[in-house]
Coordinates of C-alpha atoms in Angstrom, one line a residue:
X1 CA -17.1 -19.7 -50.1
X2 CA -17.8 -17.2 -47.3
X3 CA -15.1 -15.6 -45.9
X4 CA -15.5 -14.2 -42.6
X5 CA -12.1 -12.7 -42.1
X6 CA -12.5 -9.6 -41.1
X7 CA -11.0 -6.5 -43.4
X8 CA -7.4 -5.6 -42.7
X9 CA -7.1 -2.0 -42.1
X10 CA -3.4 -0.1 -43.2
X11 CA -2.4 2.6 -40.9
X12 CA -0.8 5.6 -42.9
X13 CA 2.7 6.4 -42.0
X14 CA 1.5 9.1 -39.8
X15 CA -0.2 7.0 -37.8
X16 CA 2.3 4.5 -37.5
X17 CA 4.7 6.8 -36.6
X18 CA 2.4 7.9 -33.8
X19 CA 1.6 4.5 -32.8
X20 CA 5.1 3.9 -32.2
X21 CA 5.9 6.8 -30.1
X22 CA 3.1 5.9 -27.8
X23 CA 4.4 2.5 -27.3
X24 CA 7.8 3.7 -27.2
X25 CA 6.7 6.3 -24.6
X26 CA 4.8 4.1 -22.6
X27 CA 7.2 1.3 -22.1
X28 CA 9.4 4.4 -21.0
X29 CA 7.0 5.4 -18.7
X30 CA 6.8 1.8 -17.1
X31 CA 10.2 1.4 -16.7
X32 CA 10.7 4.9 -14.7
X33 CA 7.7 3.8 -12.6
X34 CA 9.2 0.2 -12.1
X35 CA 13.0 1.2 -11.4
X36 CA 12.5 2.4 -7.7
X37 CA 10.6 -0.5 -6.8
X38 CA 13.1 -2.8 -8.8
X39 CA 16.1 -0.8 -7.0
X40 CA 14.1 -1.4 -3.7
X41 CA 13.5 -5.0 -3.6
X42 CA 17.4 -5.6 -4.8
X43 CA 18.6 -3.4 -1.8
X44 CA 16.7 -5.2 0.5
X45 CA 18.6 -8.4 -0.7
X46 CA 22.0 -7.2 -0.1
X47 CA 24.0 -7.4 2.5
X48 CA 25.0 -4.2 4.9
X49 CA 28.2 -4.0 3.1
X50 CA 27.3 -4.4 -0.6
X51 CA 24.6 -2.0 -0.4
X52 CA 26.9 0.9 -0.1
X53 CA 29.0 0.0 -3.5
X54 CA 29.9 2.8 -5.9
X55 CA 28.7 2.4 -8.3
X56 CA 25.5 0.8 -7.0
X57 CA 24.5 -2.5 -8.6
X58 CA 21.3 -3.2 -9.8
X59 CA 21.2 -6.8 -8.7
X60 CA 22.5 -8.1 -5.3
X61 CA 25.4 -10.7 -5.3
X62 CA 24.4 -14.3 -4.7
X63 CA 24.0 -15.3 -1.2
X64 CA 26.7 -17.9 0.4
X65 CA 26.5 -20.1 3.2
X66 CA 29.4 -21.0 5.1
X67 CA 29.8 -24.1 6.9
X68 CA 32.8 -24.8 9.4
X69 CA 33.9 -27.6 11.5
X70 CA 36.1 -27.7 14.7
X71 CA 37.5 -30.5 16.0
X72 CA 37.5 -31.2 20.0
X73 CA 38.8 -34.8 19.9
X74 CA 41.9 -33.8 22.3
X75 CA 39.4 -32.2 25.3
X76 CA 39.5 -34.1 28.5
X77 CA 37.1 -31.8 30.7
X78 CA 33.4 -32.6 31.7
X79 CA 30.7 -32.5 29.3
X80 CA 29.8 -29.2 30.7
X81 CA 33.2 -27.7 30.0
X82 CA 32.9 -29.0 26.6
X83 CA 29.7 -27.7 25.7
X84 CA 30.9 -24.0 27.1
X85 CA 34.2 -24.4 24.9
X86 CA 32.2 -25.3 21.8
X87 CA 29.3 -22.6 22.2
X88 CA 32.4 -19.8 22.9
X89 CA 33.8 -21.2 19.3
X90 CA 30.5 -21.1 17.7
X91 CA 29.7 -16.9 18.8
X92 CA 33.5 -16.0 17.8
X93 CA 33.3 -17.5 14.8
X94 CA 29.9 -16.5 13.9
X95 CA 30.6 -12.7 15.0
X96 CA 34.2 -13.2 13.7
X97 CA 32.6 -14.3 10.1
X98 CA 30.3 -11.4 10.3
X99 CA 33.0 -8.8 11.1
X100 CA 36.1 -9.8 9.1
X101 CA 34.5 -11.4 5.9
X102 CA 31.9 -8.9 5.3
X103 CA 32.6 -8.4 1.7
X104 CA 32.1 -11.8 0.8
X105 CA 28.5 -11.6 1.2
X106 CA 27.9 -14.5 3.7
X107 CA 24.5 -14.8 4.7
X108 CA 24.8 -17.9 6.6
X109 CA 26.9 -19.6 9.0
X110 CA 26.9 -23.2 10.3
X111 CA 29.1 -24.2 12.9
X112 CA 29.7 -28.1 13.5
X113 CA 31.6 -29.4 16.2
X114 CA 32.7 -32.9 16.4
X115 CA 34.5 -35.4 18.9
X116 CA 36.2 -38.9 17.9
X117 CA 34.1 -38.6 14.3
X118 CA 30.9 -37.8 15.9
X119 CA 29.2 -34.4 15.1
X120 CA 28.2 -33.5 18.9
X121 CA 27.3 -29.6 18.4
X122 CA 25.6 -28.0 15.9
X123 CA 24.4 -23.9 15.1
X124 CA 23.4 -21.8 12.5
X125 CA 22.9 -17.9 12.4
X126 CA 21.4 -15.9 9.2
X127 CA 23.7 -12.9 8.8
X128 CA 20.9 -10.5 9.9
X129 CA 20.4 -12.4 13.1
X130 CA 23.9 -11.0 14.3
X131 CA 23.5 -7.8 12.5
X132 CA 20.5 -7.3 14.9
X133 CA 22.5 -8.7 18.2
X134 CA 25.0 -6.2 17.4
X135 CA 23.1 -3.0 16.5
X136 CA 20.6 -3.6 18.9
X137 CA 20.8 -6.4 21.4
X138 CA 23.6 -7.5 23.8
X139 CA 26.8 -6.5 22.0
X140 CA 24.9 -3.0 21.1
X141 CA 28.0 -0.5 21.2
X142 CA 30.8 -2.7 21.5
X143 CA 33.8 -3.5 19.1
X144 CA 33.8 -7.2 18.4
X145 CA 36.7 -9.7 19.5
X146 CA 36.6 -12.4 21.6
X147 CA 37.2 -10.3 25.0
X148 CA 33.9 -8.7 24.5
X149 CA 31.8 -11.4 22.6
X150 CA 32.8 -13.9 25.7
X151 CA 32.4 -10.9 28.5
X152 CA 30.7 -12.4 31.5
X153 CA 27.4 -14.3 30.4
X154 CA 27.0 -12.8 26.8
X155 CA 27.8 -15.6 25.3
X156 CA 25.7 -18.0 27.2
X157 CA 22.7 -15.6 26.5
X158 CA 23.4 -15.0 22.3
X159 CA 23.6 -18.8 22.0
X160 CA 20.3 -19.2 23.6
X161 CA 18.7 -16.6 21.2
X162 CA 20.6 -18.2 18.4
X163 CA 19.7 -21.8 19.2
X164 CA 22.2 -24.6 19.2
X165 CA 22.0 -28.7 19.2
X166 CA 24.8 -30.5 22.0
X167 CA 24.8 -34.2 22.4
X168 CA 27.8 -35.9 23.5
X169 CA 26.3 -39.1 21.8
X170 CA 26.1 -37.6 18.5
X171 CA 23.6 -35.7 16.6
X172 CA 22.5 -38.3 13.6
X173 CA 20.5 -35.8 12.0
X174 CA 23.4 -33.6 11.7
X175 CA 26.4 -34.3 9.1
X176 CA 29.3 -32.0 9.9
X177 CA 31.1 -31.3 6.7
X178 CA 34.7 -32.6 6.0
X179 CA 35.6 -30.9 2.7
X180 CA 38.4 -28.4 3.6
X181 CA 38.6 -25.4 0.8
X182 CA 41.7 -23.8 0.1
X183 CA 40.7 -20.1 -0.2
X184 CA 37.9 -20.4 2.5
X185 CA 40.6 -21.8 5.1
X186 CA 42.9 -19.0 4.0
X187 CA 39.7 -16.4 5.1
X188 CA 39.1 -18.1 8.4
X189 CA 43.1 -18.2 8.9
X190 CA 42.5 -14.8 9.1
X191 CA 39.1 -14.3 11.3
X192 CA 40.9 -16.4 13.8
X193 CA 44.5 -15.2 14.2
X194 CA 44.1 -12.8 16.7
X195 CA 40.5 -11.6 18.1
X196 CA 38.5 -14.5 17.4
X197 CA 41.3 -17.6 18.0
X198 CA 39.5 -21.2 18.6
X199 CA 39.7 -23.8 21.7
X200 CA 39.4 -26.4 19.1
X201 CA 41.2 -27.2 15.9
X202 CA 39.6 -26.1 12.4
X203 CA 39.0 -29.5 10.4
X204 CA 36.8 -28.4 7.6
X205 CA 35.4 -25.5 5.8
X206 CA 33.1 -24.8 2.8
X207 CA 31.5 -21.8 1.4
X208 CA 28.9 -22.2 -1.3
X209 CA 26.0 -20.2 -3.1
X210 CA 22.4 -20.5 -1.3
X211 CA 20.6 -17.6 -3.1
X212 CA 17.1 -18.7 -1.1
X213 CA 19.0 -16.9 1.9
X214 CA 18.4 -13.7 0.4
X215 CA 14.5 -14.0 0.9
X216 CA 15.4 -15.0 4.5
X217 CA 16.5 -11.8 5.2
X218 CA 12.8 -10.3 5.3
X219 CA 12.2 -12.4 8.2
X220 CA 14.3 -11.1 10.0
X221 CA 13.6 -7.7 9.3
X222 CA 10.3 -8.3 10.9
X223 CA 12.3 -8.6 13.9
X224 CA 13.9 -5.4 14.3
X225 CA 10.9 -3.4 16.2
X226 CA 11.7 -6.3 19.0
X227 CA 15.2 -5.1 19.4
X228 CA 14.9 -1.2 19.1
X229 CA 11.9 -0.8 21.2
X230 CA 12.6 -3.6 23.9
X231 CA 11.2 -1.3 26.5
X232 CA 7.8 -1.2 24.9
X233 CA 5.9 -4.2 26.5
X234 CA 3.3 -4.1 23.4
X235 CA 6.3 -4.0 20.8
X236 CA 8.2 -6.6 22.4
X237 CA 6.0 -9.2 22.1
X238 CA 4.0 -8.6 18.8
X239 CA 7.3 -6.6 17.2
X240 CA 6.0 -5.8 13.6
X241 CA 2.7 -6.8 13.9
X242 CA 2.0 -4.0 16.7
X243 CA 2.0 -2.1 13.8
X244 CA 0.2 -3.9 11.3
X245 CA -2.5 -3.8 14.0
X246 CA -2.8 -0.4 14.2
X247 CA -3.0 -0.1 10.6
X248 CA -5.6 -2.6 10.3
X249 CA -7.8 -0.7 13.2
X250 CA -7.7 2.6 11.8
X251 CA -8.2 1.6 8.4
X252 CA -11.3 -0.8 8.9
X253 CA -13.2 2.0 11.0
X254 CA -12.1 4.4 8.3
X255 CA -14.0 2.4 5.5
X256 CA -16.9 1.8 7.6
X257 CA -17.6 5.3 9.0
X258 CA -16.9 6.5 5.4
X259 CA -19.2 3.9 3.6
X260 CA -21.9 4.6 6.4
X261 CA -21.8 7.9 6.9
X262 CA -21.3 9.4 3.2
X263 CA -23.9 6.7 2.0
X264 CA -26.9 8.1 4.7
X265 CA -25.5 11.8 3.8
X266 CA -25.9 10.8 0.1
X267 CA -29.5 9.3 0.9
X268 CA -30.7 12.3 2.7
X269 CA -29.2 14.9 -0.2
X270 CA -30.6 12.6 -3.0
X271 CA -34.2 11.8 -1.4
X272 CA -35.5 13.7 1.3
X273 CA -34.4 17.5 0.7
X274 CA -35.6 19.7 -1.9
X275 CA -33.3 20.2 -5.1
X276 CA -32.3 23.7 -3.6
X277 CA -31.3 22.5 -0.2
X278 CA -29.8 19.4 -1.8
X279 CA -27.7 21.9 -4.1
X280 CA -26.7 23.9 -0.7
X281 CA -25.6 20.9 1.2
X282 CA -23.7 18.9 -1.3
X283 CA -22.0 22.5 -2.1
X284 CA -21.0 22.7 1.8
X285 CA -19.4 18.9 1.9
X286 CA -17.6 19.7 -1.6
X287 CA -16.6 23.2 -0.3
X288 CA -15.3 21.5 3.5
X289 CA -13.0 19.1 1.0
X290 CA -11.0 22.3 -0.8
X291 CA -10.1 23.8 2.7
X292 CA -6.1 23.1 2.9
X293 CA -5.5 20.6 5.9
X294 CA -2.3 22.9 6.8
X295 CA -5.0 25.8 7.6
X296 CA -6.9 23.9 10.1
X297 CA -4.0 21.2 11.1
X298 CA -3.1 23.1 14.4
X299 CA -6.9 24.4 15.5
X300 CA -7.9 20.7 15.1
X301 CA -5.2 19.4 17.2
X302 CA -5.3 21.7 19.8
X303 CA -9.2 20.7 19.9
X304 CA -8.6 17.1 19.9
X305 CA -5.9 17.7 22.8
X306 CA -8.8 19.4 24.6
X307 CA -11.4 16.8 24.4
X308 CA -8.7 14.3 25.8
X309 CA -8.0 12.5 22.2
X310 CA -4.4 12.7 21.9
X311 CA -1.8 10.0 22.2
X312 CA -4.8 7.1 21.9
X313 CA -6.7 5.7 19.7
X314 CA -9.5 8.2 19.8
X315 CA -7.2 10.4 18.4
X316 CA -6.5 8.3 14.9
X317 CA -9.7 7.2 14.9
X318 CA -12.2 10.6 15.3
X319 CA -11.2 12.3 12.2
X320 CA -13.0 9.7 10.1
X321 CA -16.3 10.4 11.8
X322 CA -16.5 13.5 9.5
X323 CA -18.2 12.1 5.8
X324 CA -15.4 12.9 3.2
X325 CA -17.6 15.4 0.3
X326 CA -16.6 13.6 -2.7
X327 CA -17.9 10.4 -1.2
X328 CA -20.7 12.2 -0.6
X329 CA -21.1 13.2 -4.0
X330 CA -20.5 9.6 -5.2
X331 CA -23.4 7.9 -3.6
X332 CA -25.9 11.1 -3.9
X333 CA -25.3 10.8 -7.7
X334 CA -25.8 7.0 -7.3
X335 CA -28.9 7.4 -5.8
X336 CA -30.0 10.0 -7.9
X337 CA -30.7 7.5 -10.7
X338 CA -32.1 4.8 -9.1
X339 CA -35.5 4.7 -10.7
X340 CA -38.2 6.4 -8.4
X341 CA -40.7 3.7 -9.2
X342 CA -39.0 2.0 -6.4
X343 CA -39.1 4.1 -3.7
X344 CA -43.0 5.0 -4.6
X345 CA -44.1 1.2 -4.2
X346 CA -42.2 1.0 -1.3
X347 CA -43.7 4.1 0.3
X348 CA -47.1 2.6 -0.8
X349 CA -46.6 -0.6 1.1
X350 CA -45.5 1.8 4.3
X351 CA -42.2 1.4 4.3
X352 CA -39.9 3.8 6.2
X353 CA -37.0 6.2 5.2
X354 CA -34.7 3.7 7.1
X355 CA -36.2 0.8 5.2
X356 CA -35.7 2.7 2.3
X357 CA -32.0 3.2 2.9
X358 CA -30.8 -0.1 3.9
X359 CA -33.0 -2.5 1.8
X360 CA -33.3 -0.1 -1.5
X361 CA -30.0 2.1 -2.0
X362 CA -27.6 0.1 -0.4
X363 CA -27.9 -3.5 -2.1
X364 CA -27.9 -1.9 -5.3
X365 CA -24.8 0.2 -4.7
X366 CA -22.6 -2.4 -4.0
X367 CA -20.1 -1.3 -7.1
X368 CA -20.0 2.6 -5.0
X369 CA -19.3 0.7 -1.7
X370 CA -16.5 -1.1 -3.6
X371 CA -14.9 1.9 -4.8
X372 CA -15.3 3.9 -1.7
X373 CA -13.5 1.2 0.6
X374 CA -10.8 0.5 -2.0
X375 CA -10.1 4.2 -1.9
X376 CA -10.7 4.5 1.7
X377 CA -7.7 1.7 2.2
X378 CA -5.4 3.1 -0.3
X379 CA -5.4 6.5 1.1
X380 CA -5.2 5.8 4.7
X381 CA -2.4 3.0 4.1
X382 CA 0.0 5.7 2.8
X383 CA -1.5 8.3 5.6
X384 CA 1.6 9.4 7.6
X385 CA 1.1 13.2 8.9
X386 CA -1.8 13.1 11.2
X387 CA -0.9 9.5 13.0
X388 CA 2.6 10.9 13.2
X389 CA 1.2 14.2 14.5
X390 CA -0.9 12.7 17.6
X391 CA 0.8 9.7 19.0
X392 CA 3.8 9.8 20.7
X393 CA 3.2 6.2 22.5
X394 CA 5.4 3.5 20.6
X395 CA 2.6 0.8 20.6
X396 CA 0.2 3.2 18.6
X397 CA 2.5 4.0 15.6
X398 CA 1.0 3.1 12.3
X399 CA 3.2 1.4 9.8
X400 CA 4.3 4.8 8.0
X401 CA 4.9 6.3 11.6
X402 CA 6.8 3.2 12.5
X403 CA 8.8 3.3 9.5
X404 CA 9.9 6.7 9.6
X405 CA 10.8 6.5 13.1
X406 CA 13.1 3.6 12.4
X407 CA 14.7 5.1 9.5
X408 CA 15.5 7.8 11.8
X409 CA 17.7 5.6 14.0
X410 CA 21.3 5.8 13.1
X411 CA 21.7 2.1 13.8
X412 CA 19.3 1.3 11.4
X413 CA 21.2 -0.5 8.3
X414 CA 19.4 0.6 4.8
X415 CA 19.0 -2.8 3.5
X416 CA 16.9 -3.6 6.6
X417 CA 15.2 -0.2 6.1
X418 CA 14.3 -1.3 2.4
X419 CA 12.6 -4.9 3.2
X420 CA 11.1 -3.2 5.9
X421 CA 9.6 -0.7 3.2
X422 CA 9.3 -3.2 0.9
X423 CA 6.8 -5.6 3.3
X424 CA 4.4 -2.4 3.8
X425 CA 4.4 -1.6 -0.1
X426 CA 3.4 -5.2 -1.3
X427 CA 0.0 -5.3 0.5
X428 CA -1.3 -2.5 -1.6
X429 CA -0.1 -3.9 -4.5
X430 CA -1.6 -7.3 -3.9
X431 CA -4.8 -5.7 -3.6
X432 CA -4.6 -3.9 -6.3
X433 CA -3.7 -7.4 -8.5
X434 CA -6.4 -9.1 -6.8
X435 CA -9.0 -6.6 -7.2
X436 CA -8.4 -5.3 -10.6
X437 CA -11.4 -6.2 -12.6
X438 CA -13.5 -5.0 -9.4
X439 CA -11.5 -1.8 -9.3
X440 CA -12.4 -1.1 -13.1
X441 CA -16.2 -2.4 -12.8
X442 CA -16.7 0.0 -9.8
X443 CA -15.0 3.1 -11.4
X444 CA -17.1 2.7 -14.7
X445 CA -20.5 1.6 -12.6
X446 CA -20.1 4.6 -10.2
X447 CA -20.1 7.2 -12.8
X448 CA -22.3 10.6 -11.8
X449 CA -23.9 12.1 -14.8
X450 CA -24.6 15.6 -15.0

């Protein structure tokens, strides 16, 4: 019987040692690369107090959900007065818990109002919502206590932002908890003791773990620009999406320009110029790429300002009208290896140079186009300096410029900053994972010989 098994290869002791060291160094390198990313994820999920703990914890504490039931059975005023009383208690409870129980990782506060055994009021707020109102919203710059919370129409305005349900006939879809946890009640009694006293009577309170709230924080992090730059109509309306839109416009324009202009230059250098002229022009593009940006930054900025391309979209888009030298080199090398018989046959049929470029060269260079598109995307997604240099208007900021300015705001909490940073990192990671095979194939098929 024939044995089809491949013969085993025994490694020498030196080879085994080398293999072990290589694997060990790979694992260590991988951990060192991933550690900052894991730490960013962890810190973005912590509350705004635990993130400053020393020594820092690698994993966030479990998120807690607090449910509070306040009874108003003894109230005898009008429905409008009752609604206002409950609304005031809701604001006092939520911001009181946010202020006084900030070491308990309370990420969610649910407030129930009951009367004569029926649930007539319900509201719910995430910790990050309250944080935004305190840092940038209606309570910006105030010391939180019942007097400042309810000053004039503040409570009414905040309650509309948070949202609530009120019905004297009862809320059928809301059931107020009736359990009273002694430890939780003791903490709430401390909250309500002086600065955040209630109009009603605390009837029930429970504190439970709900880790999905850690992920909900990211939803509210995206609202941060709406608060910070509320004076800007575009950002107030679209928020974080305005920065994403600017980034997509710049990247889309960069990809189109670089693919078209670099392929056109590569075609001319490869097929239309003499070998001597081809080498000279290619050297020009590659040599221009070697000039440090710092040496041309100021002249380029002055030139753009004189052209009127400053603090507008033109300032962000015009730099991509210059072909990137390395991409020209890639296209030229690929076009050099297309068989000349393709071009000769087309020319015999009367094809023009434009036809050769559009119907022969470009369809065959899909791998090169994919590689350049991916490289352009990754390079410009991370670009910061030029976009920061030529834009003062907030509605023109790209993601990295916006992230820089948000981080410079003294009111920005570190967990929110980490959360927004993570959102800007994820698209690159997702695209790299989705198109990993295409990236490998593009690099392999786009190699230039000689």
